[in-house]
Amino acid sequence: MKSLSWNCSGFIKGVSLEVAEREVKVIFGPSGSGKSTLLRCINMLSPPDKGEVYLRGQNFMASGINLNTIRARIGMVFQTFNLFSHLKAIDNVSIGLRRVKGLLKEEARAKALEALQQVKMEQWADHYPAELSGGQQQRVGIARALAMEPDVILFDEPTSALDPELIGEVLQVMLDIAKAGTTMIVVTHEMGFARAVASEMIFLGDGVILEQGTPKHFFTSPKSDRVKKFLKQLQILYGSHEELLKQSYEEESK
């Protein structure tokens, strides 16, 4: 992604970043800094005014590009789940496989069930969203993205709408799929997750990248006073979740 700009509300000013296969990029920063807008630019839900977005050598900004084909290659997990209330969990996952990829009903259901198993939701496959907790609904949302076998999955603050006691289950699923090699761009303030799996962290402020580096850089020697202050505030708010993910990561590394 090169010099991406989007000049409406939630503006982005010349942001450039590269994401390699199997990498996990974590984007964080204050409210209104353009984090969600950046994700919407990447998957063309909000096409940028200028710049270039490439996926496996294909420029999304080129003329004649089919945006629906592009979006099918980029998974999206939203803050507020965005499940269809009238569909069961398995149908929420399989609908994209049928309508976008053209799979027959039984094949789509089989793949949807596999995706639900990845997020430990197979036993809830025949339940409607209203019958699920917020954490369970978000895990269905993650399964929906995984089922499409995208090149990359974008996560837009996937735990921000959850009650504190439900956050851990979603973070654990994200940790698991990151460890399995899923390419991910994650907007989050969950620094335990970032410390555990991020290949690079990016601090976004006022529509520009103010600082970027490895988790070790941010947690030991950030340069910007603004970043230092922000991280200190996050530690107060999210310390318990950081310890949860840190412990899980250390156990897997043994």
Short mmCIF file of C-alpha atoms in Angstrom, two decimals:
data_model
loop_
_atom_site.label_atom_id
_atom_site.label_comp_id
_atom_site.label_asym_id
_atom_site.label_seq_id
_atom_site.Cartn_x
_atom_site.Cartn_y
_atom_site.Cartn_z
CA MET A 1 0.00 0.00 0.00
CA LYS A 2 1.60 3.25 -1.12
CA SER A 3 0.84 6.85 -0.08
CA LEU A 4 -2.83 6.23 0.61
CA SER A 5 -4.99 9.31 1.14
CA TRP A 6 -8.65 9.73 1.98
CA ASN A 7 -9.79 13.28 2.57
CA CYS A 8 -13.27 12.97 4.07
CA SER A 9 -14.11 12.62 7.76
CA GLY A 10 -11.63 10.32 9.43
CA PHE A 11 -9.02 11.38 6.90
CA ILE A 12 -5.85 9.51 5.96
CA LYS A 13 -2.78 11.45 4.78
CA GLY A 14 -0.24 9.57 2.70
CA VAL A 15 -0.07 6.37 4.76
CA SER A 16 2.22 3.67 3.33
CA LEU A 17 2.73 0.15 4.67
CA GLU A 18 3.58 -3.33 3.45
CA VAL A 19 2.23 -6.61 4.80
CA ALA A 20 3.91 -9.90 3.90
CA GLU A 21 2.17 -13.25 3.90
CA ARG A 22 1.63 -14.65 7.43
CA GLU A 23 2.46 -11.30 9.03
CA VAL A 24 0.33 -9.65 11.71
CA LYS A 25 0.29 -5.85 11.68
CA VAL A 26 -1.27 -4.11 14.67
CA ILE A 27 -2.52 -0.54 14.26
CA PHE A 28 -3.35 1.52 17.34
CA GLY A 29 -3.81 5.13 18.29
CA PRO A 30 -6.34 7.60 19.70
CA SER A 31 -9.96 7.85 18.60
CA GLY A 32 -10.40 9.80 15.38
CA SER A 33 -6.88 9.07 14.14
CA GLY A 34 -8.11 7.26 11.01
CA LYS A 35 -7.60 3.62 12.01
CA SER A 36 -10.99 2.32 10.86
CA THR A 37 -10.92 4.52 7.79
CA LEU A 38 -7.57 3.02 6.81
CA LEU A 39 -9.06 -0.49 6.89
CA ARG A 40 -12.03 0.67 4.82
CA CYS A 41 -9.63 2.13 2.27
CA ILE A 42 -7.70 -1.13 2.04
CA ASN A 43 -10.77 -3.21 1.20
CA MET A 44 -12.29 -0.42 -0.90
CA LEU A 45 -15.38 0.05 1.25
CA SER A 46 -14.21 3.69 1.24
CA PRO A 47 -12.07 4.00 -1.91
CA PRO A 48 -9.14 6.40 -1.34
CA ASP A 49 -8.89 9.67 -3.25
CA LYS A 50 -5.36 8.83 -4.34
CA GLY A 51 -2.59 6.34 -3.79
CA GLU A 52 -2.19 2.66 -4.60
CA VAL A 53 -3.36 -0.52 -2.90
CA TYR A 54 -1.78 -3.78 -4.09
CA LEU A 55 -2.61 -7.39 -3.27
CA ARG A 56 -0.31 -10.01 -4.78
CA GLY A 57 0.78 -7.53 -7.43
CA GLN A 58 -2.71 -6.38 -8.43
CA ASN A 59 -3.42 -2.66 -8.10
CA PHE A 60 -6.90 -2.14 -6.67
CA MET A 61 -6.91 1.43 -7.97
CA ALA A 62 -6.47 0.41 -11.60
CA SER A 63 -9.35 1.10 -13.97
CA GLY A 64 -11.71 -1.76 -14.74
CA ILE A 65 -11.11 -3.57 -11.44
CA ASN A 66 -14.09 -5.53 -10.08
CA LEU A 67 -14.40 -4.35 -6.49
CA ASN A 68 -16.54 -7.32 -5.47
CA THR A 69 -13.77 -9.68 -6.56
CA ILE A 70 -11.27 -7.67 -4.52
CA ARG A 71 -13.43 -7.68 -1.40
CA ALA A 72 -13.82 -11.45 -1.63
CA ARG A 73 -10.04 -11.72 -1.18
CA ILE A 74 -9.99 -9.52 1.93
CA GLY A 75 -11.80 -10.71 5.04
CA MET A 76 -13.29 -8.19 7.45
CA VAL A 77 -14.20 -8.57 11.11
CA PHE A 78 -16.25 -5.64 12.37
CA GLN A 79 -16.62 -4.01 15.78
CA THR A 80 -20.32 -4.82 16.04
CA PHE A 81 -20.33 -8.32 14.52
CA ASN A 82 -22.65 -7.47 11.55
CA LEU A 83 -24.36 -10.87 11.56
CA PHE A 84 -27.71 -11.38 9.85
CA SER A 85 -30.21 -11.71 12.70
CA HIS A 86 -32.56 -13.96 10.72
CA LEU A 87 -29.84 -16.50 9.87
CA LYS A 88 -28.36 -19.21 12.07
CA ALA A 89 -24.63 -19.07 12.81
CA ILE A 90 -23.77 -21.65 10.15
CA ASP A 91 -25.83 -19.77 7.54
CA ASN A 92 -24.15 -16.48 8.44
CA VAL A 93 -20.84 -18.18 7.66
CA SER A 94 -21.97 -20.05 4.53
CA ILE A 95 -23.86 -17.26 2.80
CA GLY A 96 -20.73 -15.66 1.36
CA LEU A 97 -19.48 -19.02 0.12
CA ARG A 98 -22.73 -19.53 -1.78
CA ARG A 99 -23.36 -16.04 -3.12
CA VAL A 100 -19.80 -14.89 -3.79
CA LYS A 101 -17.92 -18.11 -4.47
CA GLY A 102 -20.85 -19.98 -5.98
CA LEU A 103 -20.60 -23.10 -3.82
CA LEU A 104 -23.56 -25.45 -3.60
CA LYS A 105 -25.49 -25.45 -0.32
CA GLU A 106 -24.06 -28.65 1.16
CA GLU A 107 -20.46 -27.83 0.24
CA ALA A 108 -20.86 -24.33 1.65
CA ARG A 109 -22.30 -25.71 4.91
CA ALA A 110 -19.43 -28.18 5.23
CA LYS A 111 -16.85 -25.40 4.83
CA ALA A 112 -18.79 -23.17 7.20
CA LEU A 113 -18.78 -25.90 9.84
CA GLU A 114 -15.00 -26.27 9.45
CA ALA A 115 -14.62 -22.53 10.03
CA LEU A 116 -16.87 -22.66 13.09
CA GLN A 117 -14.74 -25.49 14.44
CA GLN A 118 -11.66 -23.27 14.06
CA VAL A 119 -13.22 -20.75 16.44
CA LYS A 120 -14.73 -23.41 18.73
CA MET A 121 -18.32 -22.54 17.81
CA GLU A 122 -19.46 -25.72 16.04
CA GLN A 123 -21.86 -26.65 18.84
CA TRP A 124 -23.64 -23.32 18.30
CA ALA A 125 -23.95 -23.73 14.52
CA ASP A 126 -27.76 -23.89 14.55
CA HIS A 127 -28.29 -20.97 16.92
CA TYR A 128 -29.41 -17.49 15.89
CA PRO A 129 -27.32 -14.42 16.81
CA ALA A 130 -29.84 -13.39 19.48
CA GLU A 131 -29.16 -16.69 21.25
CA LEU A 132 -25.40 -16.04 21.40
CA SER A 133 -23.28 -13.87 23.66
CA GLY A 134 -21.34 -10.98 22.17
CA GLY A 135 -18.13 -12.99 22.29
CA GLN A 136 -19.79 -15.91 20.53
CA GLN A 137 -21.22 -13.61 17.85
CA GLN A 138 -17.78 -12.16 17.20
CA ARG A 139 -16.30 -15.65 16.91
CA VAL A 140 -18.95 -16.39 14.26
CA GLY A 141 -17.85 -13.19 12.52
CA ILE A 142 -14.26 -14.44 12.54
CA ALA A 143 -15.41 -17.82 11.20
CA ARG A 144 -17.25 -16.03 8.39
CA ALA A 145 -14.03 -14.30 7.38
CA LEU A 146 -11.94 -17.49 7.64
CA ALA A 147 -14.40 -19.52 5.56
CA MET A 148 -13.78 -17.37 2.49
CA GLU A 149 -10.06 -18.26 2.63
CA PRO A 150 -8.99 -14.64 2.05
CA ASP A 151 -5.45 -13.44 1.42
CA VAL A 152 -5.67 -11.17 4.47
CA ILE A 153 -8.17 -10.52 7.26
CA LEU A 154 -8.79 -7.01 8.59
CA PHE A 155 -9.95 -6.67 12.21
CA ASP A 156 -11.58 -3.37 13.18
CA GLU A 157 -11.38 -3.21 16.99
CA PRO A 158 -12.99 -6.66 17.29
CA THR A 159 -13.26 -6.58 21.10
CA SER A 160 -14.40 -2.98 21.61
CA ALA A 161 -18.13 -3.84 21.75
CA LEU A 162 -17.69 -6.74 24.18
CA ASP A 163 -18.20 -6.95 27.91
CA PRO A 164 -14.87 -7.38 29.72
CA GLU A 165 -15.51 -11.02 30.64
CA LEU A 166 -16.07 -11.93 26.97
CA ILE A 167 -12.96 -10.30 25.54
CA GLY A 168 -10.60 -13.13 26.45
CA GLU A 169 -12.37 -15.76 24.34
CA VAL A 170 -12.17 -13.60 21.21
CA LEU A 171 -8.53 -12.68 21.82
CA GLN A 172 -7.68 -16.37 22.23
CA VAL A 173 -9.26 -17.21 18.85
CA MET A 174 -7.34 -14.36 17.22
CA LEU A 175 -4.15 -15.59 18.85
CA ASP A 176 -4.79 -19.11 17.56
CA ILE A 177 -5.39 -18.09 13.95
CA ALA A 178 -2.41 -15.73 14.01
CA LYS A 179 -0.20 -18.59 15.19
CA ALA A 180 -1.66 -20.73 12.39
CA GLY A 181 -0.25 -18.28 9.83
CA THR A 182 -3.23 -16.09 8.95
CA THR A 183 -2.18 -12.75 7.47
CA MET A 184 -3.84 -10.08 9.59
CA ILE A 185 -4.12 -6.31 9.94
CA VAL A 186 -5.62 -5.59 13.35
CA VAL A 187 -6.85 -2.31 14.76
CA THR A 188 -6.86 -2.86 18.51
CA HIS A 189 -5.86 -1.46 21.87
CA GLU A 190 -5.28 -4.95 23.29
CA MET A 191 -1.54 -4.69 23.80
CA GLY A 192 -1.22 -8.22 25.16
CA PHE A 193 -2.32 -9.52 21.77
CA ALA A 194 0.06 -7.14 20.02
CA ARG A 195 2.98 -8.17 22.22
CA ALA A 196 2.25 -11.86 21.59
CA VAL A 197 1.87 -12.00 17.81
CA ALA A 198 2.50 -8.69 16.03
CA SER A 199 5.32 -8.62 13.51
CA GLU A 200 5.03 -4.83 13.50
CA MET A 201 3.03 -2.23 15.40
CA ILE A 202 1.92 1.08 13.91
CA PHE A 203 0.84 4.13 15.91
CA LEU A 204 -1.57 6.24 13.88
CA GLY A 205 -2.36 9.82 14.82
CA ASP A 206 -4.18 12.55 12.91
CA GLY A 207 -4.24 10.43 9.76
CA VAL A 208 -0.50 9.75 9.60
CA ILE A 209 1.89 7.11 10.94
CA LEU A 210 3.64 8.74 13.90
CA GLU A 211 5.75 5.73 14.87
CA GLN A 212 6.17 2.11 13.84
CA GLY A 213 8.34 -0.78 14.94
CA THR A 214 8.39 -4.18 16.60
CA PRO A 215 6.50 -4.88 19.83
CA LYS A 216 9.87 -4.90 21.61
CA HIS A 217 10.50 -1.35 20.37
CA PHE A 218 7.15 -0.06 21.59
CA PHE A 219 7.26 -1.79 24.96
CA THR A 220 10.89 -0.96 25.77
CA SER A 221 11.98 2.18 23.92
CA PRO A 222 9.25 4.15 22.11
CA LYS A 223 10.56 7.45 20.79
CA SER A 224 7.51 9.70 20.86
CA ASP A 225 6.29 11.18 24.14
CA ARG A 226 2.78 10.92 22.74
CA VAL A 227 3.22 7.17 22.21
CA LYS A 228 4.69 6.73 25.70
CA LYS A 229 1.72 8.50 27.28
CA PHE A 230 -0.77 6.53 25.20
CA LEU A 231 0.80 3.18 26.07
CA LYS A 232 0.79 4.07 29.76
CA GLN A 233 -2.93 4.80 29.57
CA LEU A 234 -3.56 1.50 27.77
CA GLN A 235 -1.63 -0.42 30.40
CA ILE A 236 -3.95 0.93 33.07
CA LEU A 237 -7.07 0.05 31.05
CA TYR A 238 -6.04 -3.30 29.55
CA GLY A 239 -3.41 -4.71 31.87
CA SER A 240 -5.39 -7.83 32.78
CA HIS A 241 -5.92 -8.80 29.16
CA GLU A 242 -2.25 -8.24 28.42
CA GLU A 243 -1.27 -10.70 31.13
CA LEU A 244 -3.77 -13.25 29.79
CA LEU A 245 -2.29 -13.17 26.29
CA LYS A 246 1.30 -12.97 27.53
CA GLN A 247 0.77 -16.11 29.60
CA SER A 248 -0.82 -17.94 26.65
CA TYR A 249 2.05 -16.94 24.36
CA GLU A 250 4.67 -18.06 26.87
CA GLU A 251 2.94 -21.43 27.29
CA GLU A 252 2.88 -22.01 23.52
CA SER A 253 6.55 -21.05 23.23
CA LYS A 254 7.72 -23.71 25.72
#
